PDB file of C-alpha atoms in Angstrom:
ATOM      1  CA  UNK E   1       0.000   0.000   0.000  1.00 43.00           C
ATOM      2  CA  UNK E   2       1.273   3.401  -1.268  1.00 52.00           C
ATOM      3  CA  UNK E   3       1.329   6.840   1.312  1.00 50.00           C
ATOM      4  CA  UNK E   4       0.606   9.979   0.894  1.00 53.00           C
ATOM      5  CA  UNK E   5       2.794  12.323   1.619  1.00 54.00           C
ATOM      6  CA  UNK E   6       0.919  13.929   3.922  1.00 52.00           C
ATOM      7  CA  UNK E   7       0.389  10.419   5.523  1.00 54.00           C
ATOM      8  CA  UNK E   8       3.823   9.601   5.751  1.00 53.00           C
ATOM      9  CA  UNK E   9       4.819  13.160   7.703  1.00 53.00           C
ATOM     10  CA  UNK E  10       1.801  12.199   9.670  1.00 62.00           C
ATOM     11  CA  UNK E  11       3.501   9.639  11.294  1.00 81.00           C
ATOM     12  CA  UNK E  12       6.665  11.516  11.815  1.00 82.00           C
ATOM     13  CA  UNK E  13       6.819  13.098  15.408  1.00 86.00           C
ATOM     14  CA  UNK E  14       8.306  17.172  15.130  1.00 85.00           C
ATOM     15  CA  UNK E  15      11.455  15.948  16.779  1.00 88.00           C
ATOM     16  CA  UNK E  16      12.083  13.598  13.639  1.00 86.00           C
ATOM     17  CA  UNK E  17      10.449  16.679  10.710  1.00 85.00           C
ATOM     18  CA  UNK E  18      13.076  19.142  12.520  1.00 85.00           C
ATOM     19  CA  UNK E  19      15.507  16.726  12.639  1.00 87.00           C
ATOM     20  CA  UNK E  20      15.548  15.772   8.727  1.00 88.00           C
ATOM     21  CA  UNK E  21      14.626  19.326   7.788  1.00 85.00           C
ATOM     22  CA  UNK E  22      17.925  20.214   9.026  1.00 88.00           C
ATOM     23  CA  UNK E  23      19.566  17.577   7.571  1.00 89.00           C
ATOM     24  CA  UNK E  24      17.993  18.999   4.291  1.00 90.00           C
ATOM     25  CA  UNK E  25      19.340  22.268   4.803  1.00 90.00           C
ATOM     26  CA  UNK E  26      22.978  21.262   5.815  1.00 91.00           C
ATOM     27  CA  UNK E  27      23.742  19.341   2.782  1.00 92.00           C
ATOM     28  CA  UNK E  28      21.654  20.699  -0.017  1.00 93.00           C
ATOM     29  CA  UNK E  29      24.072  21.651  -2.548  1.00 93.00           C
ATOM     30  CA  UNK E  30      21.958  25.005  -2.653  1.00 96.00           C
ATOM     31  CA  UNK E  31      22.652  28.155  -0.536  1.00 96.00           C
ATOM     32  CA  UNK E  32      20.212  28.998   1.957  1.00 97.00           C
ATOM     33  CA  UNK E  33      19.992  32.233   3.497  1.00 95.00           C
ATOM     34  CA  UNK E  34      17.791  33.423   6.226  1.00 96.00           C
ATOM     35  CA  UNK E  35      17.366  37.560   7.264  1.00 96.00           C
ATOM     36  CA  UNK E  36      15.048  39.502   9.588  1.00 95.00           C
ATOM     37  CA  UNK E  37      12.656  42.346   8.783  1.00 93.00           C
ATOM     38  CA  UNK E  38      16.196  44.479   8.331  1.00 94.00           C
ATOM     39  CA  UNK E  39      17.107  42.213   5.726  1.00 94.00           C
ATOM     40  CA  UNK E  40      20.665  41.378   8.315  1.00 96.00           C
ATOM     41  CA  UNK E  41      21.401  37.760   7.853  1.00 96.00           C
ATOM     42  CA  UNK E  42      20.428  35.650  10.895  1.00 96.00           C
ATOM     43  CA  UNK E  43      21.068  32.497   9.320  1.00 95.00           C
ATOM     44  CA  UNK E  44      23.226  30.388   6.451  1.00 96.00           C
ATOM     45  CA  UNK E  45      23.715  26.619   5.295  1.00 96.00           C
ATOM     46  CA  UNK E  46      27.293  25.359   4.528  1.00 96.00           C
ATOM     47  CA  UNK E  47      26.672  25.990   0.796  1.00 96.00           C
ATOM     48  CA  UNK E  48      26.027  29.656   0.839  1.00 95.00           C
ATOM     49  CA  UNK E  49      29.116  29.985   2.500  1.00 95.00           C
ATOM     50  CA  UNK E  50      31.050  27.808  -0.280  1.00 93.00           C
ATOM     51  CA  UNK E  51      29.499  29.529  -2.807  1.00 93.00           C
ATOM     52  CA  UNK E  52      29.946  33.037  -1.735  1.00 91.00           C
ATOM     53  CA  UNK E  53      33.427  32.393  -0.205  1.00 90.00           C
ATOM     54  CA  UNK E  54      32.837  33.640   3.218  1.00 91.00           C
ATOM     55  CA  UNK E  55      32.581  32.017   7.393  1.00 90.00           C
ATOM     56  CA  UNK E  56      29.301  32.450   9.866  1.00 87.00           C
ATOM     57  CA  UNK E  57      31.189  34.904  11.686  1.00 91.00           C
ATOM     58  CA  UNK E  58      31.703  36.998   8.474  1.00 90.00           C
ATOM     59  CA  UNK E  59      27.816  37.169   8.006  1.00 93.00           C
ATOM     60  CA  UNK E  60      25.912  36.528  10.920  1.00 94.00           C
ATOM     61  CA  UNK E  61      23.958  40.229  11.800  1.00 95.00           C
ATOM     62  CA  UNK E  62      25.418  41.835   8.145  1.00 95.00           C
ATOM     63  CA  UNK E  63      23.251  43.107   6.113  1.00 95.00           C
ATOM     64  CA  UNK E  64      22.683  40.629   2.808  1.00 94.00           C
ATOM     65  CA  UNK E  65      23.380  42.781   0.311  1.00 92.00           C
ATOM     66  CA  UNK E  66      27.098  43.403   1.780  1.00 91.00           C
ATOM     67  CA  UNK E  67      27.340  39.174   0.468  1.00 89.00           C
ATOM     68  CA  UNK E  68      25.228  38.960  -2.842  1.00 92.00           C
ATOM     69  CA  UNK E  69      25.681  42.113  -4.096  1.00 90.00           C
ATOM     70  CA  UNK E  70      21.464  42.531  -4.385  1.00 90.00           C
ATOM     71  CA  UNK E  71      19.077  44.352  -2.835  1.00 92.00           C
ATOM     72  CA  UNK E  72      16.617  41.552  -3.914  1.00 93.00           C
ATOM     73  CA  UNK E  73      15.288  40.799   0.104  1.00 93.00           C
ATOM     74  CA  UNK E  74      14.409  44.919   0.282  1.00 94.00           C
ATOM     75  CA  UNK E  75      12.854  44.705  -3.089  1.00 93.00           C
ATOM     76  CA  UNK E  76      10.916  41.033  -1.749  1.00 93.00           C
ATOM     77  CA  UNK E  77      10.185  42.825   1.378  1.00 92.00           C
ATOM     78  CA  UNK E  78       8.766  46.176   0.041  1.00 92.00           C
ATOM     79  CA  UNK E  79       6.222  44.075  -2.410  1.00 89.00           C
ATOM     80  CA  UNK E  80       5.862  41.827   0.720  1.00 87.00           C
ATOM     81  CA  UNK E  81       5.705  38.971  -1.755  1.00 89.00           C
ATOM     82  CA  UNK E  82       8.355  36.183  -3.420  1.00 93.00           C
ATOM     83  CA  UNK E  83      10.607  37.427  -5.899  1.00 94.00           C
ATOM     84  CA  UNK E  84      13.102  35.572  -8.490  1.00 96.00           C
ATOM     85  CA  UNK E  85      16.504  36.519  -8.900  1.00 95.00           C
ATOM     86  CA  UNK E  86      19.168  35.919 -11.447  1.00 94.00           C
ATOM     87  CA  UNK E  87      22.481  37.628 -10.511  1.00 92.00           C
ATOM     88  CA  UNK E  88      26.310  37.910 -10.755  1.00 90.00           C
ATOM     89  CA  UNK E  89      29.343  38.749  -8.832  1.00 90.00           C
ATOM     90  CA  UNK E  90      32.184  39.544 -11.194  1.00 86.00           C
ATOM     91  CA  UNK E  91      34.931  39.797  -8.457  1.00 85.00           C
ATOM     92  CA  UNK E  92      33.994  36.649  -7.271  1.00 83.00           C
ATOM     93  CA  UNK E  93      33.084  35.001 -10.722  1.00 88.00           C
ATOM     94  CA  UNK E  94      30.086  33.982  -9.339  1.00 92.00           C
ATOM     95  CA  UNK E  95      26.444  33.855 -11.158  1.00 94.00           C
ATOM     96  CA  UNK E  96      23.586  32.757  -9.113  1.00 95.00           C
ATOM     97  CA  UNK E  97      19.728  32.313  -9.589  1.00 96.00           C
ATOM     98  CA  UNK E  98      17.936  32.756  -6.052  1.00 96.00           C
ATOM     99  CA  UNK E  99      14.458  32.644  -5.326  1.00 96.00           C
ATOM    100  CA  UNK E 100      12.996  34.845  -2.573  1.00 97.00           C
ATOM    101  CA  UNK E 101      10.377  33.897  -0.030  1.00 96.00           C
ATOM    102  CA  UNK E 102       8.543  35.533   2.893  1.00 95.00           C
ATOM    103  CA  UNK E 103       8.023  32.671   5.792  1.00 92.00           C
ATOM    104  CA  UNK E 104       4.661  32.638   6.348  1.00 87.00           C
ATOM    105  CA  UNK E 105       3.207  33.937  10.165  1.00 84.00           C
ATOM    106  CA  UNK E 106       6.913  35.241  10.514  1.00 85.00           C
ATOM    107  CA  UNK E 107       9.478  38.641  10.266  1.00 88.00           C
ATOM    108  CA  UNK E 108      12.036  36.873   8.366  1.00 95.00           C
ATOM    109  CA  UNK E 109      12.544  36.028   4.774  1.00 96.00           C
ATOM    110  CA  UNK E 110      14.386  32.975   3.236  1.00 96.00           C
ATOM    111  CA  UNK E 111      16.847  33.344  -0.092  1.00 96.00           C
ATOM    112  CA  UNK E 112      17.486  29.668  -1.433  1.00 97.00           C
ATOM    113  CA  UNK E 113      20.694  30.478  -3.968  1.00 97.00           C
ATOM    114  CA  UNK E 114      21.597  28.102  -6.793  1.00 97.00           C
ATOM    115  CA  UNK E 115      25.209  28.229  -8.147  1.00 95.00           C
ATOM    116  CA  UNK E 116      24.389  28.833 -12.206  1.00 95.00           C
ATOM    117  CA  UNK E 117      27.973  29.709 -12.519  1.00 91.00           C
ATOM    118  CA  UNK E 118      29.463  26.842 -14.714  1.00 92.00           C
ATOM    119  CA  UNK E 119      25.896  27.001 -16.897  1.00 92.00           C
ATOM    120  CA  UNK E 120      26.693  31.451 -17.384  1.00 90.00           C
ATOM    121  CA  UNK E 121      30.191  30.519 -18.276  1.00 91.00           C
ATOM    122  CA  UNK E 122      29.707  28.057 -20.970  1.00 92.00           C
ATOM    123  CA  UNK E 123      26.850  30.417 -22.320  1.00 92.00           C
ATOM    124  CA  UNK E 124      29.381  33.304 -22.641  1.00 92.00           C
ATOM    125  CA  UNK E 125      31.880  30.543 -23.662  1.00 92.00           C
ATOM    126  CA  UNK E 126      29.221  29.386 -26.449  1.00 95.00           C
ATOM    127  CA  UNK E 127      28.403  33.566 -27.560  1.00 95.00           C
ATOM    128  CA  UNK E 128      32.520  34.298 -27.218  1.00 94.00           C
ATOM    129  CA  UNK E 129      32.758  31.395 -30.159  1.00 95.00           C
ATOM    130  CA  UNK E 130      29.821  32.588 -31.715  1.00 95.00           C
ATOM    131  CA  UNK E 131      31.571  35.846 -32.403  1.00 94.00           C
ATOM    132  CA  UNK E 132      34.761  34.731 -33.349  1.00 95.00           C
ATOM    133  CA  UNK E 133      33.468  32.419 -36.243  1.00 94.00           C
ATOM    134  CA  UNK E 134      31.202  35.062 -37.344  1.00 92.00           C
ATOM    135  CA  UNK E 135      34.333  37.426 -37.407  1.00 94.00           C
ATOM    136  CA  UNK E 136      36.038  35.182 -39.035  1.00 94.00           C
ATOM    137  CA  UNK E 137      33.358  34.250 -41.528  1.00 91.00           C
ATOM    138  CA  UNK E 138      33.545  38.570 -42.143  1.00 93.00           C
ATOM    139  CA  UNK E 139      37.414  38.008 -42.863  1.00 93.00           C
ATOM    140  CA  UNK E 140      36.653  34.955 -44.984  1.00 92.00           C
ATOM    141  CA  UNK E 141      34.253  36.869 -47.437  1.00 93.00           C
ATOM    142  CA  UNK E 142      36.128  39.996 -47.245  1.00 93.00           C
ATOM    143  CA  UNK E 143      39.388  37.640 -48.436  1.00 93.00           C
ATOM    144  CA  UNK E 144      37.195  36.146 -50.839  1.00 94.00           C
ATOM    145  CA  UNK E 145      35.806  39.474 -52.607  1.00 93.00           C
ATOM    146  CA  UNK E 146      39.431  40.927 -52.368  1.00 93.00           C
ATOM    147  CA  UNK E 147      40.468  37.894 -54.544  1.00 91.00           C
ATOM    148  CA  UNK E 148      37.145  38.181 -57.112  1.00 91.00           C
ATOM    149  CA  UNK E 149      38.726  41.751 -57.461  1.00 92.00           C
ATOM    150  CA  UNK E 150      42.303  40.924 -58.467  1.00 91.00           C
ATOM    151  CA  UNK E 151      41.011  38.418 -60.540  1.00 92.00           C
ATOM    152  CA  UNK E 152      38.336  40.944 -62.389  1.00 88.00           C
ATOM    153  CA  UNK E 153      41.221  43.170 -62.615  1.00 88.00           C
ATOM    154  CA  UNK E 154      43.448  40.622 -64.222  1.00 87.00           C
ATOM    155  CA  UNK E 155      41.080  39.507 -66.520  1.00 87.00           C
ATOM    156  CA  UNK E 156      40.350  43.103 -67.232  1.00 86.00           C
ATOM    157  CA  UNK E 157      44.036  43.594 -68.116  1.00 86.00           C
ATOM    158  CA  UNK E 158      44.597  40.638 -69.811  1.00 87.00           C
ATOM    159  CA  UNK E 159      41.425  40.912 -72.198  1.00 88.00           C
ATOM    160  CA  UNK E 160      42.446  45.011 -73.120  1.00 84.00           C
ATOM    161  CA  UNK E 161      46.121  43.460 -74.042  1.00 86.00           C
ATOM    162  CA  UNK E 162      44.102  40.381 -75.938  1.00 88.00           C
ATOM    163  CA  UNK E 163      41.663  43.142 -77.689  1.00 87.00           C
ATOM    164  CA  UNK E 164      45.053  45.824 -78.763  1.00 86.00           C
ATOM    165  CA  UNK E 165      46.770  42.750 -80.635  1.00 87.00           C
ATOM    166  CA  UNK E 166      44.290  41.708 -81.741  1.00 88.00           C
ATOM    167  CA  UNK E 167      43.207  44.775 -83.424  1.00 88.00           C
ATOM    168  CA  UNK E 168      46.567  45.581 -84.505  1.00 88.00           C
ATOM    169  CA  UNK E 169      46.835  41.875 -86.352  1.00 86.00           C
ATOM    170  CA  UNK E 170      43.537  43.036 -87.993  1.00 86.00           C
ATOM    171  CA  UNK E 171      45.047  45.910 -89.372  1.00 86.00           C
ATOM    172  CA  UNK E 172      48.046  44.750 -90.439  1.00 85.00           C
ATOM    173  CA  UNK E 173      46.255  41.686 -92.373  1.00 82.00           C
ATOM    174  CA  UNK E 174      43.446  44.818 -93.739  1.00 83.00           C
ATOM    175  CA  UNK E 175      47.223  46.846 -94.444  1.00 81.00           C
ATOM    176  CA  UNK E 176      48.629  43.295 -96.636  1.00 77.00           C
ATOM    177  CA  UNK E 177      45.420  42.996 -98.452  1.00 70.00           C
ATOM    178  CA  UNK E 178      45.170  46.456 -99.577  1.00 67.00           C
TER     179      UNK E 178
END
């Protein structure tokens, strides 16, 4: 017989749902962020610190925006609603996506940040080679029309030179028959 899940956390006492949630939170690969109603961080999961290179002490009562270089939890806050994020740290050479939540019946908000970096830099990887074969493609046809030119201009030559003997063999020939 098949559960719910609503069933199944039925049967699971608080002790055990605060238990694993933490567990969830420690070793998601995703950065999780928690602030107050000032937007100062009050809370962060190994992974946010990984990903944006810092320690608890760093960030624990700092505003958020001194570590993601957003004001996307003022912005959240002000609508009093859930925003989505997509943002990048240049010094850092980090890019993130980061979605933006109130928690409900409380004066904190929750950031959960997802390391997009490898995924940005093969995109501006991909649009760097992009460019460069269409630059090159430019050179090609400019190469290409340069060589159509001498060519035309050869041919040009070559055919006036073929047309002046030729007329002077005509005259000489019209000169002999005369």
């Amino acid at each position: 017989m098949e559960l719910s899940g609503m069933e199944v956390s039925m049967k699971l006492t608080k002790e055990q749902v605060a238990t694993y949630t933490t567990a969830l939170v420690q070793h998601t690969p995703n950065g999780v962020l928690l602030v107050d109603k000032k937007a100062q961080i009050c809370f962060v999961n190994p992974a946010f610190l990984t990903m944006f290179r810092c320690s608890d002490q760093e960030v624990l009562g700092r505003p958020a925006r001194e570590f993601i270089r957003s004001d996307c939890f003022e912005r959240a806050m002000a609508g009093g609603n859930s925003l989505m994020v997509k943002e990048g740290i240049s010094e850092y050479e980090i890019s993130y996506r980061a979605s933006i939540f109130p928690l409900e019946g409380e004066d904190f908000y929750c950031g959960i940040f997802i390391d997009i970096s490898e995924e940005e830099k093969a995109r501006k990887d991909f649009l760097d080679l992009k460019a460069q074969t269409l630059k090159r493609a430019q050179e090609v046809i400019s190469r290409q029309m340069q060589a159509a030119q001498e060519i035309a201009n050869l041919l040009g030559e070559t055919t006036a030179e073929t047309k002046v003997l030729l007329m002077k063999l005509m005259s000489l020939y019209q000169e002999e028959g005369q």
